[in-house]
mmCIF file of C-alpha atoms in Angstrom:
data_model
loop_
_atom_site.group_PDB
_atom_site.id
_atom_site.type_symbol
_atom_site.label_atom_id
_atom_site.label_comp_id
_atom_site.label_asym_id
_atom_site.label_seq_id
_atom_site.Cartn_x
_atom_site.Cartn_y
_atom_site.Cartn_z
ATOM 1 C CA MET A 1 11.885 -33.598 -32.454
ATOM 2 C CA ALA A 2 12.033 -36.265 -29.749
ATOM 3 C CA SER A 3 15.557 -37.198 -30.776
ATOM 4 C CA ASN A 4 16.624 -33.568 -30.381
ATOM 5 C CA ASP A 5 15.100 -33.466 -26.884
ATOM 6 C CA ILE A 6 16.943 -36.639 -25.890
ATOM 7 C CA GLY A 7 20.167 -35.282 -27.338
ATOM 8 C CA ASP A 8 19.790 -31.999 -25.476
ATOM 9 C CA TRP A 9 19.055 -33.852 -22.252
ATOM 10 C CA TYR A 10 22.085 -36.100 -22.666
ATOM 11 C CA ARG A 11 24.397 -33.182 -23.426
ATOM 12 C CA SER A 12 23.144 -31.398 -20.304
ATOM 13 C CA ILE A 13 24.393 -34.181 -18.019
ATOM 14 C CA PRO A 14 27.555 -33.127 -16.139
ATOM 15 C CA LEU A 15 30.771 -34.607 -17.499
ATOM 16 C CA VAL A 16 31.680 -37.183 -14.853
ATOM 17 C CA THR A 17 28.081 -38.275 -14.324
ATOM 18 C CA LYS A 18 27.649 -38.594 -18.081
ATOM 19 C CA TYR A 19 30.451 -41.144 -18.427
ATOM 20 C CA TRP A 20 29.278 -43.102 -15.396
ATOM 21 C CA PHE A 21 25.672 -43.101 -16.587
ATOM 22 C CA THR A 22 26.636 -44.079 -20.151
ATOM 23 C CA GLY A 23 28.744 -47.019 -19.022
ATOM 24 C CA SER A 24 25.976 -48.173 -16.675
ATOM 25 C CA VAL A 25 23.533 -48.245 -19.597
ATOM 26 C CA VAL A 26 25.717 -49.621 -22.381
ATOM 27 C CA LEU A 27 27.481 -52.492 -20.626
ATOM 28 C CA PRO A 28 24.359 -54.122 -19.106
ATOM 29 C CA LEU A 29 22.599 -53.873 -22.488
ATOM 30 C CA LEU A 30 25.559 -55.494 -24.229
ATOM 31 C CA GLY A 31 25.400 -58.302 -21.722
ATOM 32 C CA ARG A 32 21.623 -58.603 -22.060
ATOM 33 C CA PHE A 33 21.843 -59.068 -25.837
ATOM 34 C CA GLY A 34 24.730 -61.507 -25.570
ATOM 35 C CA LEU A 35 27.317 -59.257 -27.216
ATOM 36 C CA VAL A 36 29.601 -59.611 -24.191
ATOM 37 C CA SER A 37 29.740 -62.262 -21.499
ATOM 38 C CA LEU A 38 28.852 -61.052 -18.021
ATOM 39 C CA ARG A 39 31.151 -63.714 -16.620
ATOM 40 C CA SER A 40 34.094 -61.864 -18.119
ATOM 41 C CA LEU A 41 32.995 -58.566 -16.531
ATOM 42 C CA LEU A 42 32.147 -59.448 -12.940
ATOM 43 C CA LEU A 43 34.547 -59.015 -10.032
ATOM 44 C CA ASP A 44 36.227 -62.343 -9.377
ATOM 45 C CA TYR A 45 39.249 -62.762 -7.126
ATOM 46 C CA ASP A 46 40.875 -65.720 -8.908
ATOM 47 C CA SER A 47 40.420 -64.209 -12.361
ATOM 48 C CA LEU A 48 41.840 -60.878 -11.222
ATOM 49 C CA ILE A 49 44.773 -62.099 -9.129
ATOM 50 C CA TYR A 50 45.771 -65.305 -10.892
ATOM 51 C CA GLY A 51 44.359 -64.645 -14.357
ATOM 52 C CA PHE A 52 45.602 -61.012 -14.524
ATOM 53 C CA GLN A 53 42.224 -59.868 -15.872
ATOM 54 C CA ILE A 54 42.783 -56.352 -14.604
ATOM 55 C CA TRP A 55 39.703 -54.890 -16.289
ATOM 56 C CA ARG A 56 37.309 -56.646 -13.920
ATOM 57 C CA PRO A 57 37.300 -54.029 -11.093
ATOM 58 C CA VAL A 58 36.276 -51.409 -13.680
ATOM 59 C CA THR A 59 33.700 -53.450 -15.570
ATOM 60 C CA ALA A 60 32.159 -54.677 -12.301
ATOM 61 C CA LEU A 61 31.209 -51.061 -11.618
ATOM 62 C CA PHE A 62 29.128 -50.801 -14.805
ATOM 63 C CA ALA A 63 27.983 -54.384 -15.410
ATOM 64 C CA TYR A 64 24.628 -55.608 -14.163
ATOM 65 C CA PRO A 65 22.764 -58.914 -14.641
ATOM 66 C CA LEU A 66 19.866 -57.455 -16.612
ATOM 67 C CA THR A 67 16.913 -59.865 -16.804
ATOM 68 C CA PRO A 68 13.110 -59.490 -16.843
ATOM 69 C CA GLN A 69 13.185 -60.018 -13.078
ATOM 70 C CA THR A 70 15.857 -57.369 -12.425
ATOM 71 C CA GLY A 71 14.793 -54.841 -15.062
ATOM 72 C CA PHE A 72 12.770 -52.634 -12.726
ATOM 73 C CA HIS A 73 15.555 -52.514 -10.161
ATOM 74 C CA PHE A 74 17.997 -51.628 -12.934
ATOM 75 C CA LEU A 75 15.829 -48.692 -14.002
ATOM 76 C CA LEU A 76 15.660 -47.489 -10.403
ATOM 77 C CA ASN A 77 19.436 -47.657 -10.250
ATOM 78 C CA LEU A 78 19.719 -45.493 -13.357
ATOM 79 C CA TYR A 79 17.251 -42.997 -11.907
ATOM 80 C CA PHE A 80 19.143 -42.681 -8.614
ATOM 81 C CA LEU A 81 22.493 -42.552 -10.403
ATOM 82 C CA TYR A 82 21.408 -39.770 -12.738
ATOM 83 C CA SER A 83 19.482 -37.772 -10.151
ATOM 84 C CA TYR A 84 21.850 -37.764 -7.208
ATOM 85 C CA SER A 85 25.144 -37.889 -9.059
ATOM 86 C CA THR A 86 24.020 -34.892 -11.121
ATOM 87 C CA ARG A 87 22.908 -33.014 -8.006
ATOM 88 C CA LEU A 88 26.186 -33.732 -6.250
ATOM 89 C CA GLU A 89 28.369 -32.831 -9.233
ATOM 90 C CA THR A 90 26.493 -29.568 -9.859
ATOM 91 C CA GLY A 91 26.113 -28.798 -6.153
ATOM 92 C CA VAL A 92 28.921 -29.062 -3.652
ATOM 93 C CA PHE A 93 31.328 -30.107 -6.427
ATOM 94 C CA ASP A 94 30.187 -27.498 -8.928
ATOM 95 C CA GLY A 95 33.157 -26.386 -11.040
ATOM 96 C CA ARG A 96 35.361 -29.068 -9.464
ATOM 97 C CA PRO A 97 35.012 -32.215 -11.610
ATOM 98 C CA ALA A 98 38.393 -33.536 -10.449
ATOM 99 C CA ASP A 99 37.257 -33.519 -6.821
ATOM 100 C CA TYR A 100 34.043 -35.296 -7.730
ATOM 101 C CA LEU A 101 35.920 -37.888 -9.767
ATOM 102 C CA PHE A 102 38.133 -38.473 -6.742
ATOM 103 C CA LEU A 103 35.017 -39.092 -4.626
ATOM 104 C CA LEU A 104 33.924 -41.758 -7.111
ATOM 105 C CA ALA A 105 37.434 -43.218 -7.286
ATOM 106 C CA PHE A 106 37.729 -43.431 -3.492
ATOM 107 C CA ASN A 107 34.347 -45.117 -3.101
ATOM 108 C CA TRP A 108 35.105 -47.451 -6.000
ATOM 109 C CA VAL A 109 38.455 -48.571 -4.543
ATOM 110 C CA CYS A 110 36.833 -49.238 -1.168
ATOM 111 C CA LEU A 111 34.065 -51.283 -2.800
ATOM 112 C CA VAL A 112 36.530 -53.254 -4.925
ATOM 113 C CA ILE A 113 38.451 -54.269 -1.800
ATOM 114 C CA ILE A 114 35.234 -55.208 0.004
ATOM 115 C CA GLY A 115 33.934 -56.996 -3.095
ATOM 116 C CA LEU A 116 37.052 -59.138 -3.386
ATOM 117 C CA LEU A 117 36.905 -60.059 0.297
ATOM 118 C CA ALA A 118 33.146 -60.645 0.423
ATOM 119 C CA ASN A 119 32.789 -62.223 -3.034
ATOM 120 C CA ILE A 120 30.544 -59.488 -4.449
ATOM 121 C CA TRP A 121 30.437 -59.717 -8.230
ATOM 122 C CA PHE A 122 28.695 -56.466 -9.223
ATOM 123 C CA LEU A 123 29.312 -53.047 -7.697
ATOM 124 C CA MET A 124 26.567 -50.940 -9.268
ATOM 125 C CA ASP A 125 24.174 -51.079 -6.304
ATOM 126 C CA PRO A 126 26.599 -50.160 -3.509
ATOM 127 C CA MET A 127 28.366 -47.548 -5.644
ATOM 128 C CA ILE A 128 25.145 -45.661 -6.349
ATOM 129 C CA LEU A 129 24.117 -45.847 -2.683
ATOM 130 C CA SER A 130 27.503 -44.510 -1.594
ATOM 131 C CA VAL A 131 27.080 -41.405 -3.766
ATOM 132 C CA LEU A 132 23.456 -40.971 -2.728
ATOM 133 C CA TYR A 133 24.533 -41.171 0.919
ATOM 134 C CA VAL A 134 27.076 -38.373 0.479
ATOM 135 C CA TRP A 135 24.452 -36.139 -1.145
ATOM 136 C CA CYS A 136 21.991 -36.904 1.637
ATOM 137 C CA GLN A 137 24.542 -35.951 4.283
ATOM 138 C CA VAL A 138 25.429 -32.701 2.528
ATOM 139 C CA ASN A 139 21.699 -31.915 2.218
ATOM 140 C CA ARG A 140 20.608 -33.739 5.362
ATOM 141 C CA ASP A 141 17.760 -31.344 6.270
ATOM 142 C CA GLN A 142 16.302 -31.048 2.771
ATOM 143 C CA ILE A 143 12.877 -32.668 2.359
ATOM 144 C CA VAL A 144 12.778 -35.439 -0.236
ATOM 145 C CA GLN A 145 9.837 -37.338 -1.633
ATOM 146 C CA PHE A 146 9.536 -41.095 -1.807
ATOM 147 C CA TRP A 147 6.861 -43.424 -3.065
ATOM 148 C CA PHE A 148 3.163 -42.813 -2.366
ATOM 149 C CA GLY A 149 3.830 -39.165 -1.547
ATOM 150 C CA THR A 150 5.820 -39.830 1.612
ATOM 151 C CA GLN A 151 8.186 -37.038 2.622
ATOM 152 C CA PHE A 152 11.096 -36.981 5.047
ATOM 153 C CA LYS A 153 14.510 -35.426 5.513
ATOM 154 C CA ALA A 154 17.235 -36.452 3.092
ATOM 155 C CA MET A 155 19.375 -37.908 5.899
ATOM 156 C CA TYR A 156 16.892 -40.798 6.184
ATOM 157 C CA LEU A 157 16.686 -41.684 2.476
ATOM 158 C CA PRO A 158 19.619 -44.166 2.380
ATOM 159 C CA TRP A 159 18.161 -46.058 5.323
ATOM 160 C CA VAL A 160 14.712 -46.093 3.769
ATOM 161 C CA LEU A 161 16.218 -47.610 0.609
ATOM 162 C CA PHE A 162 18.136 -50.109 2.725
ATOM 163 C CA ALA A 163 14.970 -51.167 4.554
ATOM 164 C CA PHE A 164 13.011 -51.293 1.311
ATOM 165 C CA ASN A 165 15.550 -53.617 -0.305
ATOM 166 C CA MET A 166 15.884 -55.696 2.842
ATOM 167 C CA ILE A 167 12.156 -56.399 2.846
ATOM 168 C CA LEU A 168 11.359 -56.628 -0.848
ATOM 169 C CA GLY A 169 14.736 -57.082 -2.516
ATOM 170 C CA SER A 170 17.855 -59.141 -2.007
ATOM 171 C CA GLY A 171 18.361 -58.462 1.682
ATOM 172 C CA GLY A 172 19.830 -54.962 1.485
ATOM 173 C CA TRP A 173 23.438 -56.140 1.880
ATOM 174 C CA HIS A 174 24.708 -54.143 -1.094
ATOM 175 C CA GLN A 175 22.865 -51.024 0.033
ATOM 176 C CA LEU A 176 24.380 -51.297 3.511
ATOM 177 C CA LEU A 177 27.879 -51.526 2.035
ATOM 178 C CA GLY A 178 27.187 -48.423 -0.039
ATOM 179 C CA ILE A 179 26.063 -46.546 3.066
ATOM 180 C CA LEU A 180 29.201 -47.559 4.975
ATOM 181 C CA VAL A 181 31.548 -46.545 2.162
ATOM 182 C CA GLY A 182 29.703 -43.264 1.609
ATOM 183 C CA HIS A 183 29.916 -42.529 5.326
ATOM 184 C CA LEU A 184 33.655 -43.269 5.301
ATOM 185 C CA TYR A 185 34.221 -40.682 2.572
ATOM 186 C CA PHE A 186 31.961 -38.099 4.211
ATOM 187 C CA PHE A 187 33.585 -38.594 7.604
ATOM 188 C CA LEU A 188 37.165 -38.327 6.323
ATOM 189 C CA MET A 189 36.508 -35.473 3.892
ATOM 190 C CA PHE A 190 34.082 -33.294 5.861
ATOM 191 C CA LYS A 191 33.096 -34.358 9.352
ATOM 192 C CA TYR A 192 36.424 -35.314 10.932
ATOM 193 C CA PRO A 193 38.363 -32.213 9.776
ATOM 194 C CA GLN A 194 35.528 -29.766 10.416
ATOM 195 C CA ASP A 195 33.679 -31.049 13.475
ATOM 196 C CA PHE A 196 36.499 -32.835 15.319
ATOM 197 C CA GLY A 197 39.390 -30.591 14.301
ATOM 198 C CA GLY A 198 41.352 -33.493 12.843
ATOM 199 C CA ARG A 199 43.620 -33.557 9.837
ATOM 200 C CA GLN A 200 42.153 -34.011 6.386
ATOM 201 C CA PHE A 201 43.253 -37.431 5.208
ATOM 202 C CA LEU A 202 41.720 -37.224 1.742
ATOM 203 C CA HIS A 203 43.220 -34.980 -0.930
ATOM 204 C CA THR A 204 42.532 -35.075 -4.643
ATOM 205 C CA PRO A 205 45.728 -36.126 -6.484
ATOM 206 C CA SER A 206 47.168 -33.453 -8.757
ATOM 207 C CA ILE A 207 46.890 -35.722 -11.804
ATOM 208 C CA PHE A 208 43.105 -35.456 -11.525
ATOM 209 C CA TYR A 209 43.326 -31.667 -11.928
ATOM 210 C CA ARG A 210 45.584 -32.087 -14.930
ATOM 211 C CA PHE A 211 42.837 -33.831 -16.876
ATOM 212 C CA LEU A 212 39.853 -32.152 -15.210
ATOM 213 C CA PRO A 213 40.863 -28.611 -14.235
ATOM 214 C CA SER A 214 38.579 -26.671 -11.943
ATOM 215 C CA ARG A 215 36.567 -23.846 -13.449
ATOM 216 C CA ARG A 216 35.409 -20.610 -11.923
ATOM 217 C CA GLY A 217 32.063 -18.900 -12.060
ATOM 218 C CA GLY A 218 30.022 -22.093 -11.859
ATOM 219 C CA VAL A 219 26.356 -21.929 -11.002
ATOM 220 C CA ALA A 220 25.651 -23.566 -7.671
ATOM 221 C CA GLY A 221 23.216 -26.440 -7.675
ATOM 222 C CA PHE A 222 21.868 -28.560 -4.845
ATOM 223 C CA GLY A 223 23.730 -28.360 -1.578
ATOM 224 C CA MET A 224 26.929 -26.907 -0.281
ATOM 225 C CA ALA A 225 29.825 -28.157 1.786
ATOM 226 C CA PRO A 226 28.572 -28.687 5.340
ATOM 227 C CA ALA A 227 29.648 -25.984 7.752
ATOM 228 C CA SER A 228 31.778 -26.940 10.702
ATOM 229 C CA GLN A 229 29.702 -27.803 13.747
ATOM 230 C CA ARG A 230 32.551 -26.583 15.958
ATOM 231 C CA THR A 231 32.416 -23.150 14.309
ATOM 232 C CA ARG A 232 28.663 -22.946 14.731
ATOM 233 C CA ASP A 233 28.901 -23.892 18.401
ATOM 234 C CA GLN A 234 31.575 -21.260 19.032
ATOM 235 C CA ASN A 235 29.497 -18.602 17.297
ATOM 236 C CA ASP A 236 26.474 -19.544 19.367
ATOM 237 C CA ARG A 237 28.461 -19.124 22.592
ATOM 238 C CA ARG A 238 29.911 -15.782 21.513
ATOM 239 C CA HIS A 239 26.635 -14.224 20.387
ATOM 240 C CA ASP A 240 24.148 -15.102 23.056
ATOM 241 C CA TRP A 241 22.380 -11.770 22.425
ATOM 242 C CA GLY A 242 20.729 -12.920 19.234
ATOM 243 C CA ARG A 243 21.233 -13.994 15.686
ATOM 244 C CA GLY A 244 20.719 -11.977 12.522
ATOM 245 C CA LEU A 245 18.879 -13.080 9.454
ATOM 246 C CA GLN A 246 21.004 -14.774 6.800
ATOM 247 C CA LEU A 247 20.706 -13.289 3.343
ATOM 248 C CA GLY A 248 18.961 -15.683 1.004
ATOM 249 C CA GLY A 249 17.678 -17.817 3.874
ATOM 250 C CA ASN A 250 14.130 -18.894 4.462
#
């Protein structure tokens, strides 16, 4: 019975999140039990450039140095990955797996470049924070819960995690990189075109749609694409006589 529940839960995970989550579980466990060497998976400049070990940027995304000391942090990573990647894929990217995969690809490429320059071996921490940051910006006014029953708006969650890791963890450097990369994607994809009237620099390549075509009639999940602030400001100036109630609003 329990196995059926686990199977049903796993099958319910959205497609892109499922592959990311699976790789983030399997590869660290293989390294933990000595079936693969973590040294052959981490992001290393010399091995990549001079040794032509081209798999390292990919494996560095999933690999993690799993030890008794890092086990709790690893479980937290899996929780945040599953929770916020699922919410993002079934929310603003509902029915558009290619666009969500492009988000992950863009953030991953940025982190690989930073990792090679800054000598960062594992990309799991900043990658998860970059996705969490995007969700928190899309749902910036939604109330989220943290430890000990604390509640605050979602826009503050990445910074709370950064401060938490800075005080109790490894300094918060990886979390800060994730926030910066997530903000870069959010700014280029949403904020700059909508709020500043600029061109949209990011476009999902057509090859992504070839393998992951968009579907219609999806059920909306958490969040929606943020509305243009410029449009809201113009509407406010045009309708100074009042504002009607939005259907489905609180």
